[in-house]
CSV table of C-alpha atoms and ligand atoms in Angstrom, one decimal:
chain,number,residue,atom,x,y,z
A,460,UNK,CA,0.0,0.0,0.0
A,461,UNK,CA,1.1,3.5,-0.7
A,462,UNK,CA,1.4,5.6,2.4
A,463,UNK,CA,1.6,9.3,2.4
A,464,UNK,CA,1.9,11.7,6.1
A,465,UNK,CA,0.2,15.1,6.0
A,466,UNK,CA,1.9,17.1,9.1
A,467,UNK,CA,-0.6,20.4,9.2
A,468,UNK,CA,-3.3,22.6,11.0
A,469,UNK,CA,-6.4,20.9,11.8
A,470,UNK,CA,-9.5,22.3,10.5
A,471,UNK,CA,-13.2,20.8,11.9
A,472,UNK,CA,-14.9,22.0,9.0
A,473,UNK,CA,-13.0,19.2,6.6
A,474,UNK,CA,-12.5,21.6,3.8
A,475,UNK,CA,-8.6,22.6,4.3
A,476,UNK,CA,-5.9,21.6,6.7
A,477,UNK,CA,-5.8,17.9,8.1
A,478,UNK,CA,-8.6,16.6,7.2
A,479,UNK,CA,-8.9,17.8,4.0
A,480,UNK,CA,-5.3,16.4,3.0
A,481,UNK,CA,-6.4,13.1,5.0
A,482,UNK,CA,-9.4,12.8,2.8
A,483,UNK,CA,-7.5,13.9,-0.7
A,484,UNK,CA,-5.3,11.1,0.0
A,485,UNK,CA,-7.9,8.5,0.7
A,486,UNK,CA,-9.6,10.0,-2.6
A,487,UNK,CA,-6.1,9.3,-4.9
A,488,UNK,CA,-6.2,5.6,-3.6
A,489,UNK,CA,-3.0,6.2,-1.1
A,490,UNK,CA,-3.2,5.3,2.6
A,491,UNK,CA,-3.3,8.8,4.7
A,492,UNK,CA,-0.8,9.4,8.2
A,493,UNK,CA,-2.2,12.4,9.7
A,494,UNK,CA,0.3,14.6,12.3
A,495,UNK,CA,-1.5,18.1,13.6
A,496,UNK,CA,0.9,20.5,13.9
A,497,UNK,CA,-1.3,23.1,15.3
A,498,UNK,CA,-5.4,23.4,16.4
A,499,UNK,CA,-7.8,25.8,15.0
A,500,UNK,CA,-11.2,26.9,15.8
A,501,UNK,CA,-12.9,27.5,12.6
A,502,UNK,CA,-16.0,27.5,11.0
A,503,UNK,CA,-17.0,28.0,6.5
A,504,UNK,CA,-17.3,31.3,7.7
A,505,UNK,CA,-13.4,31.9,9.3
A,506,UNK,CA,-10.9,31.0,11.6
A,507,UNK,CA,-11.5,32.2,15.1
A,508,UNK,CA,-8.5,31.0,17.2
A,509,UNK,CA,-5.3,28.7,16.9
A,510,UNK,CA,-4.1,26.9,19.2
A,511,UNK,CA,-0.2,25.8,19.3
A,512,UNK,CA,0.1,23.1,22.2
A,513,UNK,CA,4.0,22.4,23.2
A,514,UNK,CA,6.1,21.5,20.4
A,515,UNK,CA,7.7,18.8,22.6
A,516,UNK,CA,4.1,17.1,21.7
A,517,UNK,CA,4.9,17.9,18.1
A,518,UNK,CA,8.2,16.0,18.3
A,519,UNK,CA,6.9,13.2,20.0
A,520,UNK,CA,4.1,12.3,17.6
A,521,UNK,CA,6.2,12.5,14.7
A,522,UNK,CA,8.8,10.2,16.9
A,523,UNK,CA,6.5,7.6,17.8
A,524,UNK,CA,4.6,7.5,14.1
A,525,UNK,CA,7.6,7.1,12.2
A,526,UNK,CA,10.0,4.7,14.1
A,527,UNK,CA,7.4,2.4,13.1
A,528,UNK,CA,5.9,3.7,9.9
A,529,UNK,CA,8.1,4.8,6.5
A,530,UNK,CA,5.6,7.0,4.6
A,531,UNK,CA,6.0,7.2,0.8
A,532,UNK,CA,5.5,10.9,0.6
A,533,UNK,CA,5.2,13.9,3.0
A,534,UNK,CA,3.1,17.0,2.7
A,535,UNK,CA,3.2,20.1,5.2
A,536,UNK,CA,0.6,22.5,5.6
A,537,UNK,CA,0.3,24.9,8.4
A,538,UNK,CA,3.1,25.0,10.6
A,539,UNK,CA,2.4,28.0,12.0
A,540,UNK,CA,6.2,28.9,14.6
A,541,UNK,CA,9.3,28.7,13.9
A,542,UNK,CA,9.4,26.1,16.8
A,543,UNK,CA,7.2,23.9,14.8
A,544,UNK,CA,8.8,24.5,11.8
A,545,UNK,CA,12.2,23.4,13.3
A,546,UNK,CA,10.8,20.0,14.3
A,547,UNK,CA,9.5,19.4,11.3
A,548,UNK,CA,12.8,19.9,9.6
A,549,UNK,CA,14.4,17.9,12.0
A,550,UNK,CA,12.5,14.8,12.3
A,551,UNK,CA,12.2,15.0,8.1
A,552,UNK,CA,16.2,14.6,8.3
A,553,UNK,CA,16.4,12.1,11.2
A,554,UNK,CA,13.9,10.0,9.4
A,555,UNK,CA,15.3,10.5,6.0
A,556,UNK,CA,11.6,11.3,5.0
A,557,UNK,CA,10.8,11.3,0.8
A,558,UNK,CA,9.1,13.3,-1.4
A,559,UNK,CA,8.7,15.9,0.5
A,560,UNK,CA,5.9,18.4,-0.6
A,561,UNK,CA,6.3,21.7,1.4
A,562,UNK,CA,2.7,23.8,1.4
A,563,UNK,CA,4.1,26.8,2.5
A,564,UNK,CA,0.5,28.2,4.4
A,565,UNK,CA,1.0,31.8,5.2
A,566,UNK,CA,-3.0,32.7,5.6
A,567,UNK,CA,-6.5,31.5,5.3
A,568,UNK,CA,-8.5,31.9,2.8
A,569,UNK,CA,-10.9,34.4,4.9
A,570,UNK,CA,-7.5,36.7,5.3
A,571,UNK,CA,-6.6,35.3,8.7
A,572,UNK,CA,-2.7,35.0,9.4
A,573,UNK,CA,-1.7,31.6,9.5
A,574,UNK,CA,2.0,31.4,9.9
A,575,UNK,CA,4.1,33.6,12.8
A,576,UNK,CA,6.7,36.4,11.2
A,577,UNK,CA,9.5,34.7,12.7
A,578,UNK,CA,8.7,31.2,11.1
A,579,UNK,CA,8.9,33.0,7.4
A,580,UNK,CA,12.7,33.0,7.8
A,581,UNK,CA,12.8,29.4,8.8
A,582,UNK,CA,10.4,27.5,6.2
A,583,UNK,CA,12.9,29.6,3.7
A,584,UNK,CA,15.8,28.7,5.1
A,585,UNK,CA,15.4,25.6,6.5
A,586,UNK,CA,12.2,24.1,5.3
A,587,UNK,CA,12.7,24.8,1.9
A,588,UNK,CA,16.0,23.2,1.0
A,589,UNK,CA,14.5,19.9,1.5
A,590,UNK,CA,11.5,20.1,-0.5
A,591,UNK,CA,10.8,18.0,-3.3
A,592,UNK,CA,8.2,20.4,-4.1
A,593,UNK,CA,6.9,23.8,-2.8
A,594,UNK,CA,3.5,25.0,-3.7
A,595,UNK,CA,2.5,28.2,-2.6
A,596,UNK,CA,-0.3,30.5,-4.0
A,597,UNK,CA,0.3,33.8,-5.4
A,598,UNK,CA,0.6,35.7,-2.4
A,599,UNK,CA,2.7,33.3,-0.5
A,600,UNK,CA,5.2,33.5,-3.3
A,601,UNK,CA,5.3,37.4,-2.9
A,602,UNK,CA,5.3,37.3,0.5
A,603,UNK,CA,8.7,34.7,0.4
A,604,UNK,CA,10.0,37.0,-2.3
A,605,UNK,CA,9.1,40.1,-2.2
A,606,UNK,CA,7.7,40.0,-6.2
A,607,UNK,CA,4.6,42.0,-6.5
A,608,UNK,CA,3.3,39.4,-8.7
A,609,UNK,CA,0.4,40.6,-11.0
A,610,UNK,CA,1.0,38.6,-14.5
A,611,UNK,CA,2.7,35.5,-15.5
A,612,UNK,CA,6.1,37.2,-16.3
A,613,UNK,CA,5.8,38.0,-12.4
A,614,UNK,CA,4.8,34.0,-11.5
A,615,UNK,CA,8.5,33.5,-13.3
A,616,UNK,CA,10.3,35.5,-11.5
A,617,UNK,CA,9.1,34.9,-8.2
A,618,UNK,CA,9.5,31.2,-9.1
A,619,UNK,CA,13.2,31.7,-9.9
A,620,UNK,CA,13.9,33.4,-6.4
A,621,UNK,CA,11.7,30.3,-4.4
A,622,UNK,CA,13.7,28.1,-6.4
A,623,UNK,CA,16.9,29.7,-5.4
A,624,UNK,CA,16.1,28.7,-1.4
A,625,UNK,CA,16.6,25.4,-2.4
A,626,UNK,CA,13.3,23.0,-3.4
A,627,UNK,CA,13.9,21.0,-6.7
A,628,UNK,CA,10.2,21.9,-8.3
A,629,UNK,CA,8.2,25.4,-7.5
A,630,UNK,CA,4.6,25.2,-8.5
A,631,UNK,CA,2.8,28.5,-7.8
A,632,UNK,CA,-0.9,28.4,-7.6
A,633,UNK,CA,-2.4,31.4,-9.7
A,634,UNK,CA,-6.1,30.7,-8.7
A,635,UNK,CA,-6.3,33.8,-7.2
A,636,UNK,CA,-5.1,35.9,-10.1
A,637,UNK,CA,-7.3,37.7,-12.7
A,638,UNK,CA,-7.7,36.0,-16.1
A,639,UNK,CA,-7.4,32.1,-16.3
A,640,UNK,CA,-6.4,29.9,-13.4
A,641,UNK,CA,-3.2,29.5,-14.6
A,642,UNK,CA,-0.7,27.5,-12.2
A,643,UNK,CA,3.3,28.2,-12.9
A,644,UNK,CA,5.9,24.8,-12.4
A,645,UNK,CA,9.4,25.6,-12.6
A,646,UNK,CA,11.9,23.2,-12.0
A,647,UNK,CA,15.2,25.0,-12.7
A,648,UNK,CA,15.3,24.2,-16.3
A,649,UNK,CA,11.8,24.6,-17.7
A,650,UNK,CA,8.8,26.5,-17.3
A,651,UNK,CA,5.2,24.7,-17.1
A,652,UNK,CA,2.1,27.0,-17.2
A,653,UNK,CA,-0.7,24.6,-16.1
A,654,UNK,CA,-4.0,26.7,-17.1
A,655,UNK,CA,-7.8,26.2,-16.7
A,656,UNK,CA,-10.8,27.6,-17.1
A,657,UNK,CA,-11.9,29.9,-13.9
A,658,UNK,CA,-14.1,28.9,-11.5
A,659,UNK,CA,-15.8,31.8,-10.0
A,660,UNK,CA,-16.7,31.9,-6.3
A,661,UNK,CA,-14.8,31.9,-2.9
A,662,UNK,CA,-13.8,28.0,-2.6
A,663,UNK,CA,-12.3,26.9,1.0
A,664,UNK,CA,-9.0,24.5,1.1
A,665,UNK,CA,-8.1,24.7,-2.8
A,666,UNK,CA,-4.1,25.0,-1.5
A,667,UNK,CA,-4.4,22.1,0.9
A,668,UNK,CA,-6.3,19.6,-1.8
A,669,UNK,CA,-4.1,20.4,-4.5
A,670,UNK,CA,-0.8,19.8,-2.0
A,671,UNK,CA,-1.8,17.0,-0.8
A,672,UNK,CA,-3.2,15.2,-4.5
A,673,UNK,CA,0.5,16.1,-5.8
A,674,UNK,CA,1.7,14.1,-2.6
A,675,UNK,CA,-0.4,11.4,-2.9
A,676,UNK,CA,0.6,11.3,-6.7
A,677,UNK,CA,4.4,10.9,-5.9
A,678,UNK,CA,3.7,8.3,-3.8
A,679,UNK,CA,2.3,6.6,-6.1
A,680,UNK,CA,5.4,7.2,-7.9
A,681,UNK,CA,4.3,9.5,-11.0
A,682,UNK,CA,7.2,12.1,-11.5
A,683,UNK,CA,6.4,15.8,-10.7
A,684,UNK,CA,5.1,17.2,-13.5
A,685,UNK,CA,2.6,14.2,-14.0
A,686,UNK,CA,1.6,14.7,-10.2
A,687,UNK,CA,1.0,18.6,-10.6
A,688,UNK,CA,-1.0,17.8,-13.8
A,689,UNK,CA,-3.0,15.3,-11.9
A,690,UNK,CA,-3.7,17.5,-9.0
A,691,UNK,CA,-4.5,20.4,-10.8
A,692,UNK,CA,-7.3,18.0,-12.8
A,693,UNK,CA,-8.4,16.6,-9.7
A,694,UNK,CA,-8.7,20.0,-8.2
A,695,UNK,CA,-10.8,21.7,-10.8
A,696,UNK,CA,-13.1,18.5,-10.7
A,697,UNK,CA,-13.4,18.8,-6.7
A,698,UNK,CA,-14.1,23.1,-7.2
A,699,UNK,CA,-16.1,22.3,-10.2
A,700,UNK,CA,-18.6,20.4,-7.6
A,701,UNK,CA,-18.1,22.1,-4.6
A,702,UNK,CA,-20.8,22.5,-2.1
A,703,UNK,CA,-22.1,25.0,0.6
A,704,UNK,CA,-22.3,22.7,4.3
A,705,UNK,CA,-22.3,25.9,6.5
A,706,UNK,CA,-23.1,29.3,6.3
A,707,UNK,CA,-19.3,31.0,4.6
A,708,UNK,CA,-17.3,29.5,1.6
A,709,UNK,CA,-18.1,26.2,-0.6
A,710,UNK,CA,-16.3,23.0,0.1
A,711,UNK,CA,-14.5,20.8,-2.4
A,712,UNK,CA,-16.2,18.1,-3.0
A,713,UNK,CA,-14.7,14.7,-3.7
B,622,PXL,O1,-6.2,26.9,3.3
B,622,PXL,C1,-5.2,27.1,4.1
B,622,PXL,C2,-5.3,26.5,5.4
B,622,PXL,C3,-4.4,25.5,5.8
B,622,PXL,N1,-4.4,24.9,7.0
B,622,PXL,C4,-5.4,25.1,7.9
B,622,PXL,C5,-6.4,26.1,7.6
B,622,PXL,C6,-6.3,26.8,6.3
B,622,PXL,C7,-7.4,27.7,6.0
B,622,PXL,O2,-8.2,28.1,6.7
B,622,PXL,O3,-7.3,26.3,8.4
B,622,PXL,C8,-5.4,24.4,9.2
């Protein structure tokens, strides 16, 4: 069986975070590890509160699941400190973890911060480096580089500079740019532009699916570019059908 780990935020609504990557993974036909890295209290309408218990817990969870367990592939989401963020680098090295697909979640999709100033510095620097695969959004990749990024000339650019910091493959998600949904892959040689039609609509935990589906897709042992293809398609599928279950944004639905 192919096993992937999602270490992220949780998120009781199911639509992002945890859960969400738990149930992408279950979708793709891969076995889901789950590891919270941080509570929320949140609702389709917001996130109200986050809670970071003791990163000594952290540690510990990830100790215990993977001196018995080898996952295939590894996706992070929210890490939220730079304490969390520094076990998560740590035990990825001491347990020579794979595939390592590195969400880099800065903020929710209701504008609510979702990563500490100080841990910035060490996803770049530390976090990073040892990514198969970073995926962030638009404005996570401007807020990493500093590219005001408007067009696709921008995407490239900003791509470059994540790249520099060390992960093999950069895929920024352009969902949230005007014109097409266009998604940018660079892996240091070539550039990728992934597009599809736009969806319209405020859709809850498109980051965290499409993460996770390219995860679950190199565990299963497609290369990168077939596993951002993939996730992308499954994505627009999930958005295409997505459904209201509270009183805020849609779900996706798969
Ligand atoms: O969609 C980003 C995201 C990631 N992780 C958690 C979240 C959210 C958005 O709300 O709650 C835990």
């Amino acid at each position: 069986m192919n096993i992937a780990l999602s270490i992220a935020g949780t998120d009781p609504t199911g639509g992002a975070g945890l859960q969400a990557d738990l149930r992408t993974f279950k979708s793709m036909g891969v076995y889901g590890l789950g590891i919270p890295s941080v509570l929320t209290a949140q609702n389709t309408e917001g996130v109200s509160e986050i809670f970071d218990f003791p990163s000594d817990f952290f540690a510990l969870q990830l100790d215990i699941l993977l001196k018995d367990i080898s996952p295939d592939a590894v996706k992070t989401g929210m890490l939220y400190t730079a304490d969390i963020v520094g076990v998560a680098v740590d035990k990825i090295k001491e347990f020579s973890l794979k595939n390592l697909v590195v969400d880099p979640v800065a903020v929710s999709s209701t504008g609510v911060s979702l990563i500490k100033e100080s841990a910035l510095e060490a996803m770049r620097n530390n976090l990073f480096p040892i990514a198969r695969v970073i995926t962030p959004n638009v404005y996570e990749a401007s807020l990493f580089t500093g590219v005001d990024i408007k067009n696709q000339e921008d995407m490239k650019k900003a791509a470059v500079r994540l790249r520099e910091s060390g992960p093999g493959t950069v895929i920024i998600t352009g969902g949230h740019l005007k014109g097409g949904a266009l998604d940018l892959l660079f892996d240091g040689k070539d550039f990728l532009s992934l597009e599809n039609e736009r969806l319209e609509g405020d859709y809850h935990g498109t980051g965290c699916v499409f993460s996770s589906a390219v995860a679950a897709c190199l565990a299963l042992g497609y290369d990168v570019r077939e596993a951002a293809v993939k996730a992308k398609e499954f994505v627009w599928k999930a958005m295409k059908s997505a459904v209201s279950i509270g009183k805020g944004m849609k779900i996706l639905n798969f």
